[in-house]
Coordinates of C-alpha atoms in Angstrom, one line a residue:
S1 CA -6.0 8.5 -3.1
W2 CA -4.7 10.5 -6.0
E3 CA -1.8 11.5 -3.7
S4 CA -0.9 7.8 -3.2
I5 CA -1.1 7.1 -7.0
M6 CA 1.3 9.9 -7.8
N7 CA 3.8 9.3 -5.0
C8 CA 4.0 5.5 -5.5
Q9 CA 5.2 6.0 -9.1
E10 CA 8.8 6.6 -8.1
R11 CA 10.9 4.7 -5.6
P12 CA 12.6 7.7 -4.0
W13 CA 9.3 9.4 -3.1
L14 CA 8.0 6.2 -1.6
H15 CA 11.1 5.4 0.3
A16 CA 11.2 8.9 1.7
A17 CA 7.7 8.4 3.1
L18 CA 8.8 5.1 4.5
L19 CA 11.7 6.8 6.3
D20 CA 9.2 9.2 7.9
L21 CA 7.2 6.2 8.9
V22 CA 10.2 4.6 10.6
D23 CA 11.0 7.8 12.4
A24 CA 7.4 7.8 13.7
V25 CA 7.1 4.2 14.8
G26 CA 10.7 3.0 15.2
H27 CA 12.8 0.6 13.2
D28 CA 11.8 -2.4 15.3
A29 CA 8.2 -1.9 14.3
F30 CA 9.0 -1.3 10.6
P31 CA 12.4 -2.7 9.8
L32 CA 13.1 -0.9 6.5
I33 CA 16.3 -1.6 4.5
D34 CA 18.9 1.1 4.2
Q35 CA 18.9 2.9 0.8
Q36 CA 21.0 5.7 -0.8
L37 CA 19.7 7.8 -3.6
F38 CA 21.7 9.2 -6.5
P39 CA 19.7 11.7 -8.7
L40 CA 21.9 10.7 -11.7
A41 CA 22.9 7.0 -12.0
G42 CA 26.3 8.0 -13.4
S43 CA 27.1 9.9 -10.2
I44 CA 27.1 6.9 -7.9
S45 CA 29.7 7.1 -5.2
F46 CA 31.0 4.3 -3.0
P47 CA 28.4 3.4 -0.4
S48 CA 29.1 2.6 3.2
F49 CA 28.2 -1.1 2.6
M50 CA 29.4 -3.7 0.2
P51 CA 28.2 -5.9 -1.5
C52 CA 25.2 -3.9 -2.7
V53 CA 22.4 -3.9 -5.1
I54 CA 22.0 -1.0 -7.7
K55 CA 18.4 -0.3 -8.9
V56 CA 18.0 2.1 -11.8
G57 CA 14.8 4.1 -12.1
H58 CA 11.5 2.5 -11.1
A59 CA 11.9 -0.7 -13.1
E60 CA 10.0 -3.8 -11.8
A61 CA 10.1 -7.5 -12.3
G62 CA 13.9 -7.9 -12.0
Y63 CA 14.8 -5.3 -14.6
G64 CA 17.3 -2.5 -14.0
K65 CA 18.9 -4.2 -11.0
M66 CA 22.4 -5.6 -10.5
R67 CA 24.6 -6.9 -7.8
V68 CA 28.0 -5.3 -7.0
F69 CA 30.6 -7.1 -4.9
S70 CA 33.5 -4.7 -4.9
D71 CA 34.6 -1.1 -5.5
K72 CA 36.0 -2.1 -8.9
D73 CA 32.6 -3.6 -9.9
L74 CA 30.9 -0.3 -8.8
T75 CA 33.3 1.7 -10.9
D76 CA 32.5 -0.4 -14.0
A77 CA 28.8 -0.2 -13.3
S78 CA 29.0 3.6 -13.0
S79 CA 30.7 3.9 -16.4
L80 CA 27.7 2.2 -18.0
L81 CA 25.1 4.1 -15.9
A82 CA 26.7 7.4 -16.9
L83 CA 25.1 6.9 -20.4
H84 CA 21.6 7.2 -18.9
R85 CA 19.7 10.1 -17.2
D86 CA 17.8 7.9 -14.7
Y87 CA 18.2 8.1 -11.0
A88 CA 19.7 5.1 -9.1
T89 CA 19.4 3.7 -5.6
I90 CA 21.8 1.5 -3.7
E91 CA 21.0 -0.8 -0.9
P92 CA 22.8 -3.6 1.0
Y93 CA 22.8 -7.0 -0.7
I94 CA 21.4 -9.7 1.5
D95 CA 23.1 -12.9 0.4
E96 CA 21.9 -16.5 0.3
D97 CA 23.7 -17.4 3.6
A98 CA 21.7 -14.7 5.5
R99 CA 18.3 -14.9 3.7
E100 CA 15.9 -17.7 4.5
Y101 CA 12.9 -16.7 2.3
D102 CA 11.0 -13.8 0.8
L103 CA 7.9 -12.4 2.4
R104 CA 4.9 -10.6 0.9
I105 CA 2.1 -9.2 3.1
Q106 CA -1.0 -8.3 1.1
K107 CA -3.8 -6.0 2.3
I108 CA -7.1 -5.4 0.4
G109 CA -9.4 -3.2 2.5
P110 CA -9.5 -4.9 5.9
H111 CA -8.3 -8.3 4.5
I112 CA -4.7 -9.3 5.0
R113 CA -2.9 -12.4 3.9
A114 CA 0.8 -13.4 3.9
Y115 CA 3.1 -15.5 1.7
K116 CA 6.6 -16.8 1.8
R117 CA 8.7 -17.5 -1.3
Y118 CA 11.7 -19.8 -1.8
S119 CA 13.7 -19.1 -4.9
P120 CA 17.2 -20.3 -6.1
N121 CA 17.8 -16.9 -7.7
W122 CA 18.9 -13.8 -6.0
K123 CA 16.1 -12.1 -8.0
G124 CA 13.4 -14.0 -6.4
N125 CA 10.8 -13.2 -9.1
V126 CA 12.9 -14.5 -11.9
G127 CA 12.6 -18.2 -12.8
T128 CA 10.8 -20.8 -10.8
A129 CA 9.9 -20.3 -7.1
L130 CA 8.0 -22.1 -4.4
I131 CA 5.3 -19.9 -2.9
E132 CA 3.4 -20.8 0.3
E133 CA 0.7 -19.0 2.2
I134 CA 1.5 -18.5 5.9
A135 CA -0.1 -17.1 9.0
V136 CA -0.5 -13.4 9.3
T137 CA 1.4 -12.6 12.5
P138 CA 0.6 -9.4 14.5
A139 CA 3.8 -7.9 13.2
Y140 CA 2.9 -8.6 9.6
A141 CA -0.6 -7.1 10.1
R142 CA 1.0 -4.0 11.7
W143 CA 3.3 -3.6 8.6
A144 CA 0.3 -3.7 6.3
E145 CA -1.7 -1.3 8.4
L146 CA 1.2 1.2 8.5
A147 CA 1.8 0.9 4.8
A148 CA -1.9 1.4 4.0
G149 CA -1.8 4.7 5.9
L150 CA 0.7 6.3 3.5
F151 CA -0.3 9.3 1.4
G152 CA -3.8 9.7 2.7
G153 CA -4.6 6.0 2.4
I154 CA -4.0 3.0 0.1
D155 CA -6.8 0.6 -0.1
I156 CA -4.8 -2.2 -1.8
C157 CA -1.1 -2.6 -1.0
T158 CA 1.6 -5.1 -0.4
V159 CA 4.7 -5.1 1.8
D160 CA 7.7 -7.1 0.5
A161 CA 10.4 -8.2 2.9
I162 CA 13.1 -10.8 3.5
H163 CA 13.1 -13.2 6.4
L164 CA 16.7 -13.9 7.7
H165 CA 18.0 -17.1 9.2
D166 CA 18.6 -15.2 12.5
G167 CA 14.8 -14.7 12.8
S168 CA 14.8 -11.0 11.9
D169 CA 13.1 -9.4 8.9
V170 CA 14.1 -6.7 6.5
I171 CA 11.4 -4.7 4.6
L172 CA 12.4 -4.0 1.0
E173 CA 9.5 -1.9 -0.3
V174 CA 5.8 -1.2 -0.3
N175 CA 3.7 -1.6 -3.5
D176 CA 0.4 0.2 -4.1
T177 CA -2.6 -1.1 -6.1
A178 CA -0.2 -2.3 -8.9
S179 CA 0.4 -5.4 -6.8
G180 CA -0.3 -8.7 -8.5
F181 CA -2.3 -11.4 -6.8
M182 CA -0.9 -14.9 -6.3
T183 CA -1.8 -17.6 -8.8
G184 CA -4.7 -19.7 -7.5
N185 CA -6.0 -17.1 -5.1
E186 CA -7.3 -14.5 -7.6
W187 CA -10.9 -15.3 -7.1
E188 CA -10.7 -15.0 -3.4
D189 CA -8.8 -11.8 -3.6
N190 CA -11.2 -10.3 -6.1
L191 CA -14.0 -10.5 -3.6
P192 CA -12.5 -8.0 -1.2
V193 CA -11.4 -5.9 -4.1
A194 CA -15.0 -5.7 -5.3
A195 CA -16.1 -4.7 -1.7
V196 CA -13.5 -1.9 -1.7
V197 CA -14.7 -0.6 -5.0
R198 CA -18.4 -0.7 -3.9
A199 CA -17.5 1.1 -0.6
R200 CA -15.6 3.9 -2.5
L201 CA -18.4 4.4 -5.0
A202 CA -20.8 4.8 -2.1
G203 CA -18.4 7.3 -0.4
D204 CA -17.7 4.9 2.5
D205 CA -14.4 3.8 4.1
P206 CA -13.8 0.2 3.1
C207 CA -12.2 -0.5 6.5
A208 CA -14.9 1.3 8.6
G209 CA -17.0 -0.7 11.0
G210 CA -14.7 -3.6 11.5
S211 CA -11.2 -4.7 12.5
V212 CA -8.5 -6.0 10.2
L213 CA -9.4 -9.5 8.9
A214 CA -6.7 -12.1 8.2
L215 CA -7.6 -14.3 5.3
H216 CA -6.7 -18.0 6.0
P217 CA -4.5 -19.2 7.4
P218 CA -5.5 -17.2 10.6
V219 CA -3.3 -15.5 13.1
S220 CA -2.7 -17.7 16.1
S221 CA -2.7 -16.2 19.6
E222 CA 1.1 -16.6 19.8
G223 CA 1.6 -15.3 16.2
N224 CA 2.8 -18.7 15.0
Q225 CA 2.1 -20.3 11.7
T226 CA -1.0 -22.5 11.5
D227 CA -0.8 -26.1 10.7
A228 CA 0.2 -26.8 7.1
S229 CA -3.1 -28.5 6.4
Q230 CA -4.8 -25.1 6.7
T231 CA -2.5 -23.5 4.1
D232 CA -2.4 -23.5 0.3
A233 CA 1.2 -24.6 0.6
G234 CA 3.8 -25.8 -1.9
D235 CA 2.5 -24.1 -5.0
V236 CA 5.3 -23.9 -7.6
D237 CA 4.9 -20.8 -9.7
D238 CA 7.2 -20.0 -12.6
D239 CA 5.3 -16.9 -13.7
S240 CA 4.4 -15.2 -10.4
D241 CA 2.9 -11.7 -10.2
W242 CA 5.0 -11.2 -7.1
S243 CA 7.1 -8.6 -8.9
S244 CA 9.5 -7.4 -6.3
D245 CA 13.0 -8.6 -5.5
Q246 CA 16.2 -7.4 -4.1

């Protein structure tokens, strides 16, 4: 929708909508990361958590982001950010000891697929990463469905998260149709995109008349990952379109 296109242009608007979503369904159903907004980057004050990640404006692909480990680091960062008129957000930094891998849940019309990414960099989309397609669990499908309902409906969207060693997940953000497809799967993904476009041109709902479909590997009855032989696993991508990171 036009509403979704406009509101997804800026991180604060999108995060505010996600907070409303968490209020409606609960944090267990949609485990969104904490985030503080500062309308002017130079006005950053000390957050209630440290270390943290500062994100300036709505930059993507690893730009405009930095880690801060102490109050002194934050003071130094604030002196630089004071030269700019952009807004800034601060969120907790999830370090390498806590994080196991990154997650991306992709929804195109009724089709959903999931990926995990291993990267040696704290900015997971910078440098070389190992990306593997995994099973779409019921929880992942629920995240995608909830995200797709924002702003009057988003036909193509992705949910980016971090899976922790303790088994829990933290959702970082939701991306709209600006989401890139994984290398090697573009042809498969373009088929449901074409179906969505045809449905919209005909004035139909792309998701009407059927339930959510998980692209392979399928959801198991227990929500576990399918056997590795059913996945496109182990692809190394040093130029991924997976643009989000912490």
